[in-house]
PDB file of C-alpha atoms in Angstrom:
ATOM      1  CA  ASP V   1     146.513 111.328  75.796  1.00 69.00           C
ATOM      2  CA  VAL V   2     143.883 108.895  76.946  1.00 66.00           C
ATOM      3  CA  LYS V   3     141.548 110.485  79.389  1.00 90.00           C
ATOM      4  CA  VAL V   4     139.307 108.637  81.792  1.00 96.00           C
ATOM      5  CA  THR V   5     137.268 110.847  84.053  1.00 95.00           C
ATOM      6  CA  GLN V   6     135.115 110.015  87.029  1.00 95.00           C
ATOM      7  CA  SER V   7     132.253 112.170  88.196  1.00 90.00           C
ATOM      8  CA  SER V   8     133.462 112.761  91.749  1.00 91.00           C
ATOM      9  CA  ARG V   9     136.749 112.500  93.649  1.00 93.00           C
ATOM     10  CA  TYR V  10     135.042 112.295  97.027  1.00 96.00           C
ATOM     11  CA  LEU V  11     131.501 111.280  97.891  1.00 97.00           C
ATOM     12  CA  VAL V  12     129.705 110.823 101.203  1.00 97.00           C
ATOM     13  CA  LYS V  13     126.387 108.979 101.223  1.00 97.00           C
ATOM     14  CA  ARG V  14     124.064 107.557 103.841  1.00 97.00           C
ATOM     15  CA  THR V  15     123.236 103.908 104.322  1.00 98.00           C
ATOM     16  CA  GLY V  16     120.372 102.867 102.056  1.00 97.00           C
ATOM     17  CA  GLU V  17     120.870 105.622  99.488  1.00 97.00           C
ATOM     18  CA  LYS V  18     121.131 104.819  95.787  1.00 97.00           C
ATOM     19  CA  VAL V  19     124.536 105.899  94.512  1.00 97.00           C
ATOM     20  CA  PHE V  20     125.657 106.506  90.937  1.00 97.00           C
ATOM     21  CA  LEU V  21     129.322 106.626  89.986  1.00 97.00           C
ATOM     22  CA  GLU V  22     129.952 107.814  86.451  1.00 97.00           C
ATOM     23  CA  CYS V  23     132.944 107.147  84.237  1.00 97.00           C
ATOM     24  CA  VAL V  24     133.692 108.613  80.815  1.00 97.00           C
ATOM     25  CA  GLN V  25     136.556 107.784  78.445  1.00 96.00           C
ATOM     26  CA  ASP V  26     137.539 109.634  75.310  1.00 95.00           C
ATOM     27  CA  MET V  27     139.537 106.992  73.411  1.00 91.00           C
ATOM     28  CA  ASP V  28     136.733 104.990  71.840  1.00 92.00           C
ATOM     29  CA  HIS V  29     137.759 101.916  73.851  1.00 92.00           C
ATOM     30  CA  GLU V  30     135.572  98.857  73.659  1.00 92.00           C
ATOM     31  CA  ASN V  31     136.270  97.671  77.201  1.00 93.00           C
ATOM     32  CA  MET V  32     135.439  99.425  80.448  1.00 96.00           C
ATOM     33  CA  PHE V  33     135.909  98.224  83.999  1.00 96.00           C
ATOM     34  CA  TRP V  34     134.940  99.091  87.561  1.00 98.00           C
ATOM     35  CA  TYR V  35     137.243  98.145  90.422  1.00 97.00           C
ATOM     36  CA  ARG V  36     137.311  98.806  94.136  1.00 97.00           C
ATOM     37  CA  GLN V  37     140.493  99.147  96.109  1.00 94.00           C
ATOM     38  CA  ASP V  38     140.729  98.362  99.799  1.00 93.00           C
ATOM     39  CA  PRO V  39     143.862  98.330 101.960  1.00 87.00           C
ATOM     40  CA  GLY V  40     145.798  95.082 101.665  1.00 83.00           C
ATOM     41  CA  LEU V  41     143.475  93.705  98.985  1.00 86.00           C
ATOM     42  CA  GLY V  42     144.596  95.358  95.772  1.00 86.00           C
ATOM     43  CA  LEU V  43     142.185  96.160  92.975  1.00 93.00           C
ATOM     44  CA  ARG V  44     139.174  93.868  92.767  1.00 94.00           C
ATOM     45  CA  LEU V  45     137.002  93.734  89.680  1.00 94.00           C
ATOM     46  CA  ILE V  46     133.329  94.511  90.239  1.00 97.00           C
ATOM     47  CA  TYR V  47     131.932  94.558  86.697  1.00 97.00           C
ATOM     48  CA  PHE V  48     133.213  95.043  83.185  1.00 94.00           C
ATOM     49  CA  SER V  49     131.760  95.664  79.762  1.00 95.00           C
ATOM     50  CA  TYR V  50     132.973  94.666  76.309  1.00 91.00           C
ATOM     51  CA  ASP V  51     130.533  96.780  74.383  1.00 90.00           C
ATOM     52  CA  VAL V  52     127.520  98.993  74.655  1.00 92.00           C
ATOM     53  CA  LYS V  53     124.706  97.370  76.625  1.00 87.00           C
ATOM     54  CA  MET V  54     126.925  94.393  77.448  1.00 90.00           C
ATOM     55  CA  LYS V  55     128.122  93.646  80.953  1.00 93.00           C
ATOM     56  CA  GLU V  56     129.879  90.851  82.769  1.00 93.00           C
ATOM     57  CA  LYS V  57     130.195  90.212  86.484  1.00 95.00           C
ATOM     58  CA  GLY V  58     133.638  90.460  87.953  1.00 93.00           C
ATOM     59  CA  ASP V  59     134.846  88.914  91.184  1.00 91.00           C
ATOM     60  CA  ILE V  60     132.728  90.946  93.634  1.00 95.00           C
ATOM     61  CA  PRO V  61     129.481  92.058  91.912  1.00 97.00           C
ATOM     62  CA  GLU V  62     127.167  91.651  94.897  1.00 96.00           C
ATOM     63  CA  GLY V  63     125.421  94.881  95.830  1.00 96.00           C
ATOM     64  CA  TYR V  64     126.337  96.581  92.556  1.00 98.00           C
ATOM     65  CA  SER V  65     124.914  96.967  89.084  1.00 97.00           C
ATOM     66  CA  VAL V  66     126.193  98.743  85.975  1.00 97.00           C
ATOM     67  CA  SER V  67     124.909 100.500  82.916  1.00 96.00           C
ATOM     68  CA  ARG V  68     126.540 101.131  79.563  1.00 96.00           C
ATOM     69  CA  GLU V  69     124.170 102.952  77.236  1.00 95.00           C
ATOM     70  CA  LYS V  70     126.900 104.715  75.259  1.00 95.00           C
ATOM     71  CA  LYS V  71     130.372 103.468  74.352  1.00 95.00           C
ATOM     72  CA  GLU V  72     132.174 106.220  76.236  1.00 96.00           C
ATOM     73  CA  ARG V  73     130.218 106.004  79.482  1.00 97.00           C
ATOM     74  CA  PHE V  74     130.090 103.277  82.107  1.00 97.00           C
ATOM     75  CA  SER V  75     128.120 103.786  85.292  1.00 97.00           C
ATOM     76  CA  LEU V  76     128.364 101.886  88.553  1.00 98.00           C
ATOM     77  CA  ILE V  77     125.233 101.804  90.680  1.00 98.00           C
ATOM     78  CA  LEU V  78     124.968 100.966  94.339  1.00 97.00           C
ATOM     79  CA  GLU V  79     121.281 100.138  94.691  1.00 95.00           C
ATOM     80  CA  SER V  80     121.242 100.528  98.480  1.00 97.00           C
ATOM     81  CA  ALA V  81     124.551 101.717  99.850  1.00 97.00           C
ATOM     82  CA  SER V  82     125.961  99.962 102.885  1.00 97.00           C
ATOM     83  CA  THR V  83     128.895 100.804 105.127  1.00 97.00           C
ATOM     84  CA  ASN V  84     130.915  97.878 103.754  1.00 97.00           C
ATOM     85  CA  GLN V  85     130.857  99.606 100.387  1.00 98.00           C
ATOM     86  CA  THR V  86     133.005 102.404 101.742  1.00 98.00           C
ATOM     87  CA  SER V  87     136.021 102.190  99.461  1.00 97.00           C
ATOM     88  CA  MET V  88     138.027 103.727  96.623  1.00 96.00           C
ATOM     89  CA  TYR V  89     136.357 103.039  93.271  1.00 98.00           C
ATOM     90  CA  LEU V  90     138.407 103.093  90.087  1.00 97.00           C
ATOM     91  CA  CYS V  91     137.168 103.045  86.536  1.00 97.00           C
ATOM     92  CA  ALA V  92     139.345 101.891  83.644  1.00 96.00           C
ATOM     93  CA  SER V  93     139.058 101.534  79.902  1.00 95.00           C
ATOM     94  CA  GLY V  94     141.049  99.586  77.339  1.00 91.00           C
ATOM     95  CA  THR V  95     141.058  98.205  73.849  1.00 84.00           C
ATOM     96  CA  GLY V  96     139.767  94.726  73.166  1.00 75.00           C
ATOM     97  CA  GLN V  97     142.977  93.549  71.534  1.00 75.00           C
ATOM     98  CA  GLY V  98     146.741  93.491  71.775  1.00 73.00           C
ATOM     99  CA  THR V  99     148.155  93.703  75.275  1.00 74.00           C
ATOM    100  CA  TYR V 100     144.871  94.812  76.853  1.00 82.00           C
ATOM    101  CA  GLU V 101     146.533  97.700  78.663  1.00 87.00           C
ATOM    102  CA  GLN V 102     144.081  99.558  80.858  1.00 92.00           C
ATOM    103  CA  TYR V 103     143.816 103.294  81.442  1.00 94.00           C
ATOM    104  CA  PHE V 104     142.500 104.413  84.778  1.00 96.00           C
ATOM    105  CA  GLY V 105     140.497 107.307  86.084  1.00 96.00           C
ATOM    106  CA  PRO V 106     141.537 109.188  89.239  1.00 93.00           C
ATOM    107  CA  GLY V 107     139.191 107.259  91.500  1.00 95.00           C
ATOM    108  CA  THR V 108     136.224 108.132  93.666  1.00 96.00           C
ATOM    109  CA  ARG V 109     136.594 107.759  97.392  1.00 96.00           C
ATOM    110  CA  LEU V 110     133.141 106.822  98.637  1.00 98.00           C
ATOM    111  CA  THR V 111     132.231 106.940 102.301  1.00 98.00           C
ATOM    112  CA  VAL V 112     128.920 105.431 103.383  1.00 98.00           C
ATOM    113  CA  THR V 113     127.824 106.510 106.852  1.00 97.00           C
TER     114      THR V 113
ATOM    115  CA  ILE R   1     139.792  83.440  91.483  1.00 58.00           C
ATOM    116  CA  LEU R   2     143.441  83.400  90.405  1.00 70.00           C
ATOM    117  CA  ASN R   3     146.032  84.334  92.980  1.00 87.00           C
ATOM    118  CA  VAL R   4     148.522  87.095  92.245  1.00 93.00           C
ATOM    119  CA  GLU R   5     150.876  87.823  95.126  1.00 95.00           C
ATOM    120  CA  GLN R   6     153.217  90.761  95.568  1.00 96.00           C
ATOM    121  CA  SER R   7     155.976  91.068  98.109  1.00 96.00           C
ATOM    122  CA  PRO R   8     156.809  92.913 100.146  1.00 96.00           C
ATOM    123  CA  GLN R   9     153.579  94.796 100.870  1.00 94.00           C
ATOM    124  CA  SER R  10     155.550  97.886 101.830  1.00 95.00           C
ATOM    125  CA  LEU R  11     159.113  99.019 101.525  1.00 95.00           C
ATOM    126  CA  HIS R  12     161.117 101.997 102.788  1.00 97.00           C
ATOM    127  CA  VAL R  13     164.290 102.786 100.871  1.00 96.00           C
ATOM    128  CA  GLN R  14     166.881 105.523 101.219  1.00 97.00           C
ATOM    129  CA  GLU R  15     167.217 107.943  98.337  1.00 97.00           C
ATOM    130  CA  GLY R  16     169.922 106.723  95.992  1.00 97.00           C
ATOM    131  CA  ASP R  17     169.587 103.061  96.940  1.00 97.00           C
ATOM    132  CA  SER R  18     168.393 100.447  94.493  1.00 96.00           C
ATOM    133  CA  THR R  19     165.491  98.146  95.267  1.00 96.00           C
ATOM    134  CA  ASN R  20     163.388  95.383  93.818  1.00 96.00           C
ATOM    135  CA  PHE R  21     160.135  93.608  94.521  1.00 95.00           C
ATOM    136  CA  THR R  22     158.299  90.545  93.325  1.00 97.00           C
ATOM    137  CA  CYS R  23     155.065  89.538  91.671  1.00 97.00           C
ATOM    138  CA  SER R  24     154.035  85.850  91.658  1.00 97.00           C
ATOM    139  CA  PHE R  25     151.306  84.586  89.366  1.00 94.00           C
ATOM    140  CA  PRO R  26     149.929  81.298  88.016  1.00 89.00           C
ATOM    141  CA  SER R  27     152.391  79.693  85.602  1.00 84.00           C
ATOM    142  CA  SER R  28     149.693  78.082  83.468  1.00 82.00           C
ATOM    143  CA  ASN R  29     147.590  79.778  80.776  1.00 82.00           C
ATOM    144  CA  PHE R  30     149.871  82.796  80.721  1.00 85.00           C
ATOM    145  CA  TYR R  31     148.946  85.601  78.359  1.00 87.00           C
ATOM    146  CA  ALA R  32     150.541  88.796  79.726  1.00 91.00           C
ATOM    147  CA  LEU R  33     151.717  90.484  82.899  1.00 94.00           C
ATOM    148  CA  HIS R  34     151.175  94.194  83.522  1.00 95.00           C
ATOM    149  CA  TRP R  35     153.002  96.527  85.910  1.00 97.00           C
ATOM    150  CA  TYR R  36     151.333  99.782  86.985  1.00 97.00           C
ATOM    151  CA  ARG R  37     152.560 102.655  89.113  1.00 97.00           C
ATOM    152  CA  TRP R  38     150.002 104.413  91.318  1.00 95.00           C
ATOM    153  CA  GLU R  39     151.107 107.679  92.857  1.00 95.00           C
ATOM    154  CA  THR R  40     149.054 109.252  95.622  1.00 90.00           C
ATOM    155  CA  ALA R  41     146.157 111.378  94.313  1.00 88.00           C
ATOM    156  CA  LYS R  42     146.794 110.269  90.742  1.00 92.00           C
ATOM    157  CA  SER R  43     145.531 107.507  88.429  1.00 93.00           C
ATOM    158  CA  PRO R  44     147.408 104.227  88.106  1.00 94.00           C
ATOM    159  CA  GLU R  45     149.615 104.344  85.010  1.00 94.00           C
ATOM    160  CA  ALA R  46     150.979 101.448  83.001  1.00 93.00           C
ATOM    161  CA  LEU R  47     154.717 100.906  83.310  1.00 96.00           C
ATOM    162  CA  PHE R  48     155.230  97.687  81.392  1.00 95.00           C
ATOM    163  CA  VAL R  49     153.262  94.993  79.633  1.00 93.00           C
ATOM    164  CA  MET R  50     155.230  91.771  79.367  1.00 93.00           C
ATOM    165  CA  THR R  51     154.276  88.817  77.236  1.00 89.00           C
ATOM    166  CA  LEU R  52     157.298  86.610  76.570  1.00 86.00           C
ATOM    167  CA  ASN R  53     159.220  84.368  78.931  1.00 87.00           C
ATOM    168  CA  GLY R  54     162.604  85.952  79.573  1.00 87.00           C
ATOM    169  CA  ASP R  55     161.291  89.375  78.606  1.00 90.00           C
ATOM    170  CA  GLU R  56     163.129  92.316  80.105  1.00 95.00           C
ATOM    171  CA  LYS R  57     161.690  95.836  79.850  1.00 95.00           C
ATOM    172  CA  LYS R  58     163.307  99.113  80.853  1.00 96.00           C
ATOM    173  CA  LYS R  59     162.058 102.661  81.299  1.00 95.00           C
ATOM    174  CA  GLY R  60     164.689 105.015  82.647  1.00 95.00           C
ATOM    175  CA  ARG R  61     165.830 103.705  86.042  1.00 97.00           C
ATOM    176  CA  ILE R  62     163.039 101.147  86.249  1.00 97.00           C
ATOM    177  CA  SER R  63     163.239  97.693  84.708  1.00 97.00           C
ATOM    178  CA  ALA R  64     161.296  94.455  84.923  1.00 97.00           C
ATOM    179  CA  THR R  65     161.970  90.802  84.176  1.00 97.00           C
ATOM    180  CA  LEU R  66     159.574  87.953  83.527  1.00 96.00           C
ATOM    181  CA  ASN R  67     159.725  84.202  84.132  1.00 95.00           C
ATOM    182  CA  THR R  68     156.509  82.595  82.927  1.00 93.00           C
ATOM    183  CA  LYS R  69     157.638  79.021  83.575  1.00 92.00           C
ATOM    184  CA  GLU R  70     158.003  79.575  87.310  1.00 93.00           C
ATOM    185  CA  GLY R  71     155.411  82.345  87.525  1.00 93.00           C
ATOM    186  CA  TYR R  72     157.212  85.445  88.758  1.00 95.00           C
ATOM    187  CA  SER R  73     158.255  88.907  87.685  1.00 97.00           C
ATOM    188  CA  TYR R  74     160.689  91.301  89.344  1.00 97.00           C
ATOM    189  CA  LEU R  75     160.561  95.071  89.226  1.00 98.00           C
ATOM    190  CA  TYR R  76     163.865  96.878  89.819  1.00 97.00           C
ATOM    191  CA  ILE R  77     164.442 100.534  90.590  1.00 97.00           C
ATOM    192  CA  LYS R  78     168.009 101.772  90.336  1.00 97.00           C
ATOM    193  CA  GLY R  79     169.088 104.802  92.347  1.00 97.00           C
ATOM    194  CA  SER R  80     165.703 105.508  93.954  1.00 97.00           C
ATOM    195  CA  GLN R  81     164.427 109.081  93.892  1.00 96.00           C
ATOM    196  CA  PRO R  82     161.616 110.654  95.944  1.00 95.00           C
ATOM    197  CA  GLU R  83     159.396 110.717  92.834  1.00 95.00           C
ATOM    198  CA  ASP R  84     159.544 106.907  92.757  1.00 97.00           C
ATOM    199  CA  SER R  85     157.395 106.801  95.895  1.00 97.00           C
ATOM    200  CA  ALA R  86     154.184 105.083  94.815  1.00 97.00           C
ATOM    201  CA  THR R  87     152.280 101.832  94.994  1.00 96.00           C
ATOM    202  CA  TYR R  88     153.413  99.386  92.330  1.00 97.00           C
ATOM    203  CA  LEU R  89     150.772  96.980  91.107  1.00 96.00           C
ATOM    204  CA  CYS R  90     151.219  93.903  88.997  1.00 96.00           C
ATOM    205  CA  ALA R  91     148.321  92.300  87.145  1.00 95.00           C
ATOM    206  CA  PHE R  92     147.977  88.951  85.432  1.00 92.00           C
ATOM    207  CA  LEU R  93     145.943  88.863  82.238  1.00 88.00           C
ATOM    208  CA  GLN R  94     143.663  85.872  82.302  1.00 74.00           C
ATOM    209  CA  GLY R  95     141.153  84.956  79.628  1.00 66.00           C
ATOM    210  CA  ALA R  96     138.313  87.262  78.606  1.00 59.00           C
ATOM    211  CA  GLN R  97     140.523  90.337  78.766  1.00 75.00           C
ATOM    212  CA  LYS R  98     140.349  90.607  82.542  1.00 84.00           C
ATOM    213  CA  LEU R  99     143.265  91.621  84.737  1.00 89.00           C
ATOM    214  CA  VAL R 100     143.769  90.064  88.151  1.00 91.00           C
ATOM    215  CA  PHE R 101     145.736  92.432  90.379  1.00 93.00           C
ATOM    216  CA  GLY R 102     148.106  91.747  93.224  1.00 94.00           C
ATOM    217  CA  GLN R 103     147.710  93.697  96.441  1.00 94.00           C
ATOM    218  CA  GLY R 104     150.540  96.052  95.513  1.00 95.00           C
ATOM    219  CA  THR R 105     153.903  97.055  96.955  1.00 96.00           C
ATOM    220  CA  ARG R 106     153.864 100.471  98.623  1.00 96.00           C
ATOM    221  CA  LEU R 107     157.292 102.058  98.120  1.00 97.00           C
ATOM    222  CA  THR R 108     158.450 105.049 100.153  1.00 97.00           C
ATOM    223  CA  ILE R 109     161.734 106.758  99.349  1.00 96.00           C
ATOM    224  CA  ASN R 110     163.311 108.492 102.337  1.00 93.00           C
ATOM    225  CA  PRO R 111     165.361 111.586 101.457  1.00 89.00           C
TER     226      PRO R 111
END
């Protein structure tokens, strides 16, 4: 079974703090993705990565950065957390071929106060 | 940004009833359409990946159809059960291996 794990299920941070969300996958997938999910808006892509040390902006990258130093690990960084970044964050991984099916982690619900 | 629309946004169905909902997507540059089921407190899981116009996929009581020419897909659930309660997401595969998700249909099955 593909396993995608995220470092925390729930996280509470203060405005201005630097926040790290970690994601690890065990299927040797080339692609990894970070999404946020807000009510009525569906999943929106923040950043994705095709390979180690490679990253591409998604649809809403402002206020975020990412790091992929190893193939299995993809980190999302909030440089200075703000209240409008309160959301559910989902990580996913997938192969770079075929039907591009994605496998998701359980999500991190981040609250910024 | 491509537009993927799902309707309805939420749905309440009696146990045993059948139901269906819609995903609309751009009809040009089609590559694939994904359906995911997202149960509360769990990870979204892939239900179907559909690539061909006229495709019909089935998994137990759940099935999906695809019309790429007009840009829509239907998801059907026959004889709804409480365990079918979830948010159902469709996603359009655009170039560069990215999925564009609809806002989801939240399905609640009433016992």
